[in-house]
Coordinates of C-alpha atoms in Angstrom, one line a residue:
M1296 CA 87.9 24.1 24.2
A1297 CA 86.9 21.9 21.2
V1298 CA 89.7 23.5 19.1
Y1299 CA 92.3 22.8 21.9
H1300 CA 91.1 19.2 22.2
A1301 CA 91.3 18.7 18.5
C1302 CA 94.9 19.9 18.5
W1303 CA 95.7 17.6 21.4
D1304 CA 94.1 14.7 19.4
L1305 CA 96.1 15.6 16.3
T1306 CA 99.3 15.7 18.2
F1307 CA 98.6 12.5 20.1
T1308 CA 97.8 10.5 17.0
G1309 CA 100.9 11.9 15.2
L1310 CA 99.1 14.0 12.5
A1311 CA 100.5 17.2 14.0
G1312 CA 103.1 18.3 16.4
F1313 CA 101.7 21.1 18.5
D1314 CA 103.8 21.9 21.6
L1315 CA 100.9 22.0 24.0
F1316 CA 102.8 21.5 27.2
D1317 CA 105.8 23.9 26.7
N1318 CA 104.8 26.6 24.3
P1319 CA 103.7 29.7 26.3
L1320 CA 100.8 30.5 23.9
W1321 CA 99.4 27.0 24.2
L1322 CA 99.8 27.1 28.0
A1323 CA 98.0 30.5 28.1
A1324 CA 95.2 29.1 25.9
R1325 CA 94.7 26.2 28.3
T1326 CA 94.7 28.5 31.3
A1327 CA 92.2 30.8 29.7
I1328 CA 89.8 28.0 28.7
L1329 CA 89.9 26.3 32.0
S1330 CA 89.6 29.6 34.0
S1331 CA 86.6 30.6 32.0
F1332 CA 84.9 27.3 32.9
L1333 CA 85.4 27.8 36.6
L1334 CA 84.7 31.5 36.5
I1335 CA 81.3 30.8 34.9
A1336 CA 80.7 28.1 37.5
G1337 CA 81.3 30.6 40.2
I1338 CA 78.9 33.1 38.7
G1339 CA 76.3 30.3 38.3
L1340 CA 76.7 29.3 41.9
V1341 CA 75.7 32.8 43.0
L1342 CA 72.8 32.9 40.6
A1343 CA 71.5 29.5 41.8
T1344 CA 71.4 30.6 45.4
E1345 CA 70.0 34.1 45.0
S1346 CA 66.7 33.1 46.5
G1347 CA 68.1 30.6 48.8
L1348 CA 69.7 27.2 48.1
D1349 CA 67.4 24.7 46.5
W1350 CA 69.0 21.6 47.8
P1351 CA 67.1 19.1 45.6
R1352 CA 68.1 21.0 42.5
F1353 CA 71.6 21.5 43.6
S1354 CA 71.9 17.8 44.6
R1355 CA 70.7 16.7 41.1
R1356 CA 73.3 19.0 39.4
L1357 CA 76.0 17.8 41.7
G1358 CA 75.0 14.2 41.0
R1359 CA 75.3 14.7 37.3
L1360 CA 78.7 16.3 37.7
V1361 CA 79.9 13.4 39.9
A1362 CA 78.6 10.8 37.5
A1363 CA 80.1 12.6 34.5
A1364 CA 83.5 12.9 36.3
A1365 CA 83.4 9.1 37.2
A1366 CA 82.6 8.3 33.5
V1367 CA 85.6 10.4 32.3
S1368 CA 87.9 8.7 34.8
A1369 CA 86.7 5.3 33.8
A1370 CA 87.2 6.0 30.1
S1371 CA 90.7 7.5 30.7
Y1372 CA 91.8 4.5 32.7
A1373 CA 90.8 2.3 29.8
V1374 CA 92.4 4.4 27.1
F1375 CA 95.3 6.0 28.9
P1376 CA 96.2 3.6 31.8
D1377 CA 99.6 5.3 32.3
S1378 CA 98.1 8.8 32.6
P1379 CA 94.5 8.6 33.7
I1380 CA 92.3 11.5 34.6
F1381 CA 91.7 11.1 38.4
F1382 CA 90.9 14.8 39.2
G1383 CA 90.0 16.7 36.1
V1384 CA 87.8 19.8 35.5
L1385 CA 84.5 18.0 36.3
H1386 CA 85.9 16.5 39.5
H1387 CA 87.1 20.0 40.4
M1388 CA 83.8 21.6 39.7
A1389 CA 81.9 19.1 41.9
V1390 CA 84.2 19.6 44.9
A1391 CA 84.6 23.4 44.4
S1392 CA 80.9 23.9 44.0
L1393 CA 80.3 22.3 47.4
L1394 CA 83.1 24.3 49.1
G1395 CA 81.9 27.5 47.3
L1396 CA 78.6 27.4 49.2
A1397 CA 80.5 28.5 52.3
V1398 CA 81.5 31.8 50.7
V1399 CA 78.6 32.4 48.3
R1400 CA 77.2 35.2 50.5
W1401 CA 80.5 36.8 51.4
P1402 CA 81.2 40.4 50.3
A1403 CA 82.9 40.5 46.9
G1404 CA 86.1 42.0 48.3
A1405 CA 86.6 39.2 50.9
T1406 CA 85.9 36.5 48.3
L1407 CA 88.4 38.1 45.9
A1408 CA 91.0 38.2 48.7
L1409 CA 90.4 34.6 49.4
A1410 CA 90.8 33.8 45.6
A1411 CA 94.2 35.6 45.6
A1412 CA 95.3 33.6 48.7
V1413 CA 94.2 30.3 47.1
L1414 CA 96.1 31.2 43.9
A1415 CA 99.2 32.2 45.7
A1416 CA 99.2 29.0 47.9
G1417 CA 98.7 26.8 44.9
Q1418 CA 101.5 28.5 43.0
T1419 CA 104.1 28.6 45.7
L1420 CA 103.5 25.8 48.3
A1421 CA 104.5 22.2 47.8
F1422 CA 104.9 19.4 50.3
P1423 CA 105.8 15.7 49.8
L1424 CA 102.8 14.8 52.1
F1425 CA 100.5 15.8 49.3
D1426 CA 102.1 13.5 46.8
S1427 CA 100.0 10.7 48.3
P1428 CA 97.3 9.4 45.9
W1429 CA 94.7 10.4 48.6
L1430 CA 95.8 14.0 48.9
R1431 CA 97.3 15.1 45.5
W1432 CA 93.9 16.3 44.3
I1433 CA 94.4 19.3 46.7
G1434 CA 97.3 20.5 44.6
L1435 CA 100.2 21.0 46.9
T1436 CA 102.2 18.2 45.4
S1437 CA 106.0 18.4 45.2
V1438 CA 105.9 16.2 42.0
P1439 CA 103.2 16.8 39.4
P1440 CA 101.2 13.5 38.8
D1441 CA 101.1 12.0 35.4
S1442 CA 97.6 12.7 34.2
N1443 CA 96.0 13.9 30.9
D1444 CA 93.9 16.4 32.7
F1445 CA 94.9 17.4 36.3
V1446 CA 92.9 20.4 37.7
P1447 CA 93.8 20.4 41.5
L1448 CA 91.8 22.3 44.0
L1449 CA 94.7 24.7 44.5
P1450 CA 95.3 27.0 42.6
W1451 CA 92.3 26.5 40.3
M1452 CA 89.6 27.2 42.8
A1453 CA 90.7 30.8 42.7
A1454 CA 88.9 31.1 39.3
L1455 CA 85.6 29.8 40.8
L1456 CA 86.0 32.2 43.7
A1457 CA 86.7 35.1 41.3
G1458 CA 83.4 34.2 39.6
V1459 CA 81.6 34.3 42.9
A1460 CA 83.1 37.7 43.7
L1461 CA 82.3 39.0 40.2
A1462 CA 78.6 37.9 40.5
R1463 CA 78.4 39.5 44.0
R1464 CA 79.9 42.8 42.8
W1465 CA 77.8 43.0 39.6
P1466 CA 74.6 41.0 40.2
G1467 CA 73.5 41.2 36.6
V1468 CA 76.7 39.8 35.1
G1469 CA 75.2 36.3 34.6
C1470 CA 72.1 37.5 32.8
G1471 CA 73.7 38.4 29.5
G1472 CA 77.4 38.7 29.9
L1473 CA 77.4 42.4 30.8
P1474 CA 77.3 44.2 34.1
G1475 CA 73.7 45.3 34.5
G1476 CA 72.4 42.3 32.7
G1477 CA 71.1 41.5 29.3
L1478 CA 72.4 41.6 25.7
P1479 CA 72.3 45.0 24.0
G1480 CA 69.1 45.5 22.1
G1481 CA 70.7 46.9 19.0
G1482 CA 73.8 46.1 16.9
L1483 CA 74.8 42.8 15.4
L1484 CA 73.6 40.7 18.4
G1485 CA 70.2 42.3 18.4
S1486 CA 69.7 42.1 14.6
G1487 CA 68.2 39.3 12.6
I1488 CA 71.7 38.1 11.8
G1489 CA 72.7 38.0 15.5
R1490 CA 69.7 36.2 16.9
P1491 CA 70.5 32.7 15.6
V1492 CA 74.0 33.1 17.0
V1493 CA 72.6 34.1 20.4
R1494 CA 70.1 31.2 20.4
A1495 CA 73.0 28.8 19.5
L1496 CA 75.1 30.1 22.3
V1497 CA 72.2 29.9 24.8
W1498 CA 71.5 26.3 23.7
G1499 CA 75.1 25.4 24.0
G1500 CA 75.3 26.9 27.5
R1501 CA 72.3 24.9 28.6
Q1502 CA 73.7 21.7 27.2
S1503 CA 77.3 22.4 28.2
L1504 CA 77.9 19.2 30.2
A1505 CA 76.6 17.0 27.4
I1506 CA 78.7 18.9 24.8
Y1507 CA 81.8 18.5 27.1
L1508 CA 81.3 14.8 27.4
I1509 CA 80.4 14.0 23.8
H1510 CA 82.6 16.3 21.7
Q1511 CA 86.0 14.7 22.6
P1512 CA 85.1 11.1 21.8
I1513 CA 83.7 12.2 18.5
L1514 CA 86.8 14.3 17.7
Y1515 CA 89.3 11.7 18.8
G1516 CA 87.4 8.9 17.0
A1517 CA 87.4 10.9 13.7
I1518 CA 91.0 12.0 14.0
W1519 CA 92.1 8.4 14.9
V1520 CA 90.4 7.1 11.8
L1521 CA 92.3 9.7 9.7
A1522 CA 95.6 8.7 11.3
Q1523 CA 94.9 5.1 10.5
S1524 CA 93.8 5.7 6.9
G1525 CA 97.3 6.0 5.5
L1526 CA 96.3 9.2 3.7
F1527 CA 98.5 11.4 5.9
A1528 CA 102.0 11.2 7.2
V1529 CA 101.9 10.2 10.9
E1530 CA 104.7 11.0 13.4
S1531 CA 104.3 9.0 16.5
P1532 CA 105.0 10.5 20.0
A1533 CA 107.9 8.1 20.3
S1534 CA 109.4 9.6 17.1
R1535 CA 109.0 13.1 18.5
N1536 CA 110.5 12.2 21.8
F1537 CA 113.5 10.7 20.0
L1538 CA 114.0 13.8 18.0
A1539 CA 113.8 16.1 21.1
S1540 CA 116.2 13.8 23.1
C1541 CA 118.6 13.7 20.2
V1542 CA 118.6 17.5 19.7
A1543 CA 119.1 18.1 23.4
S1544 CA 122.0 15.7 23.6
C1545 CA 123.6 17.2 20.5
E1546 CA 123.3 20.8 21.8
R1547 CA 125.1 19.8 25.0
T1548 CA 128.2 19.2 22.9
G1549 CA 128.2 22.8 21.9
T1550 CA 126.7 22.3 18.4
A1551 CA 124.4 24.9 17.0
P1552 CA 120.7 24.1 17.5
A1553 CA 119.8 24.4 13.8
L1554 CA 122.6 21.9 12.9
C1555 CA 121.5 19.5 15.7
E1556 CA 117.9 19.5 14.4
S1557 CA 119.2 18.9 10.8
R1558 CA 121.4 16.0 11.9
C1559 CA 118.9 14.4 14.2
G1560 CA 116.2 14.7 11.6
C1561 CA 118.5 13.0 9.1
V1562 CA 119.1 10.1 11.5
R1563 CA 115.4 9.6 12.1
R1564 CA 114.8 9.6 8.3
E1565 CA 117.6 7.0 7.8
I1566 CA 116.3 4.7 10.5
T1567 CA 112.8 4.9 9.0
A1568 CA 114.1 4.3 5.5
L1569 CA 115.9 1.2 6.8
G1570 CA 112.6 -0.1 8.2
Q1571 CA 114.1 -0.4 11.6
W1572 CA 112.2 2.2 13.6
D1573 CA 110.1 -0.1 15.8
A1574 CA 113.1 -2.3 16.5
F1575 CA 115.2 0.7 17.3
L1576 CA 112.7 2.1 19.8
T1577 CA 112.2 -1.2 21.5
D1578 CA 116.0 -2.1 21.5
R1579 CA 115.5 -5.2 19.4
L1580 CA 118.2 -4.5 16.8
D1581 CA 120.5 -7.3 15.7
A1582 CA 124.2 -6.7 15.0
Q1583 CA 123.8 -6.1 11.3
S1584 CA 121.0 -3.6 11.8
R1585 CA 123.0 -1.7 14.5
A1586 CA 125.9 -1.5 12.0
N1587 CA 123.6 -0.2 9.3
I1588 CA 122.1 2.5 11.6
G1589 CA 125.6 3.4 12.8
A1590 CA 126.8 3.9 9.2
A1591 CA 123.7 6.0 8.4
A1592 CA 124.3 8.2 11.5
Q1593 CA 127.8 8.8 10.4
R1594 CA 126.6 10.0 7.0
C1595 CA 124.2 12.4 8.8
V1596 CA 126.9 14.0 10.8
A1597 CA 129.6 14.1 8.1
P1598 CA 130.5 17.6 7.0

């Protein structure tokens, strides 16, 4: 999770250009990270209710989740007003934990079947009604909302339900990560070398909410300082968008992709060298600047 967020920060600030939203490997990484959060939350829900539901304890946990989710939303509205986080992973965990209480004693097979149905519904159904700001958190939207972290109830609750089913099928799965419970007594994890690692993982698990809330502001702040330091070349999101749009437009003319990338990169470098990049992006070029950029573009496409 921290590595993924660091890569997002590097891309957002222009220090890197990871294709987080289109590259299948990055999409798979996000799915795996998010699914693991919710799977573990489902396992924890079963463990927390093994001896009956302790409502005061559950309410305190739920209150912390709601407060943390509200803090994330407030910060995102301040930093990213055009794409705020209105229903991210913490919002999802709060709502899904409440709904999960209804199935926490179901047989594993029935819960797994429900998880499959939730996944299928979230992946295949879409209705304009759910585009409403009051309903889009459910996940059946026809148009994805613009948000930096959108984790709708459908299909993502399938992961929490799968965790509930897993814990019901193997009651010891939450005790040490293995069906039957407990870490192995020998080997690396049981050795002197492994014990500090295990203790660190246990501590991290117990402080997971605090780590989740604190790590990203620290990462983003540090990376933002690096981006502003002038020590590294920074490529803004606007610059990347221009390049992608230029290449796509060039390819529609039947030009080879490699040649399009070369020509568009050349145009971008020429505009930057002329010191007209900001004016170009905001459409504030005067006649002479337009002529200079036009001449530079002609040089870039010349044989």
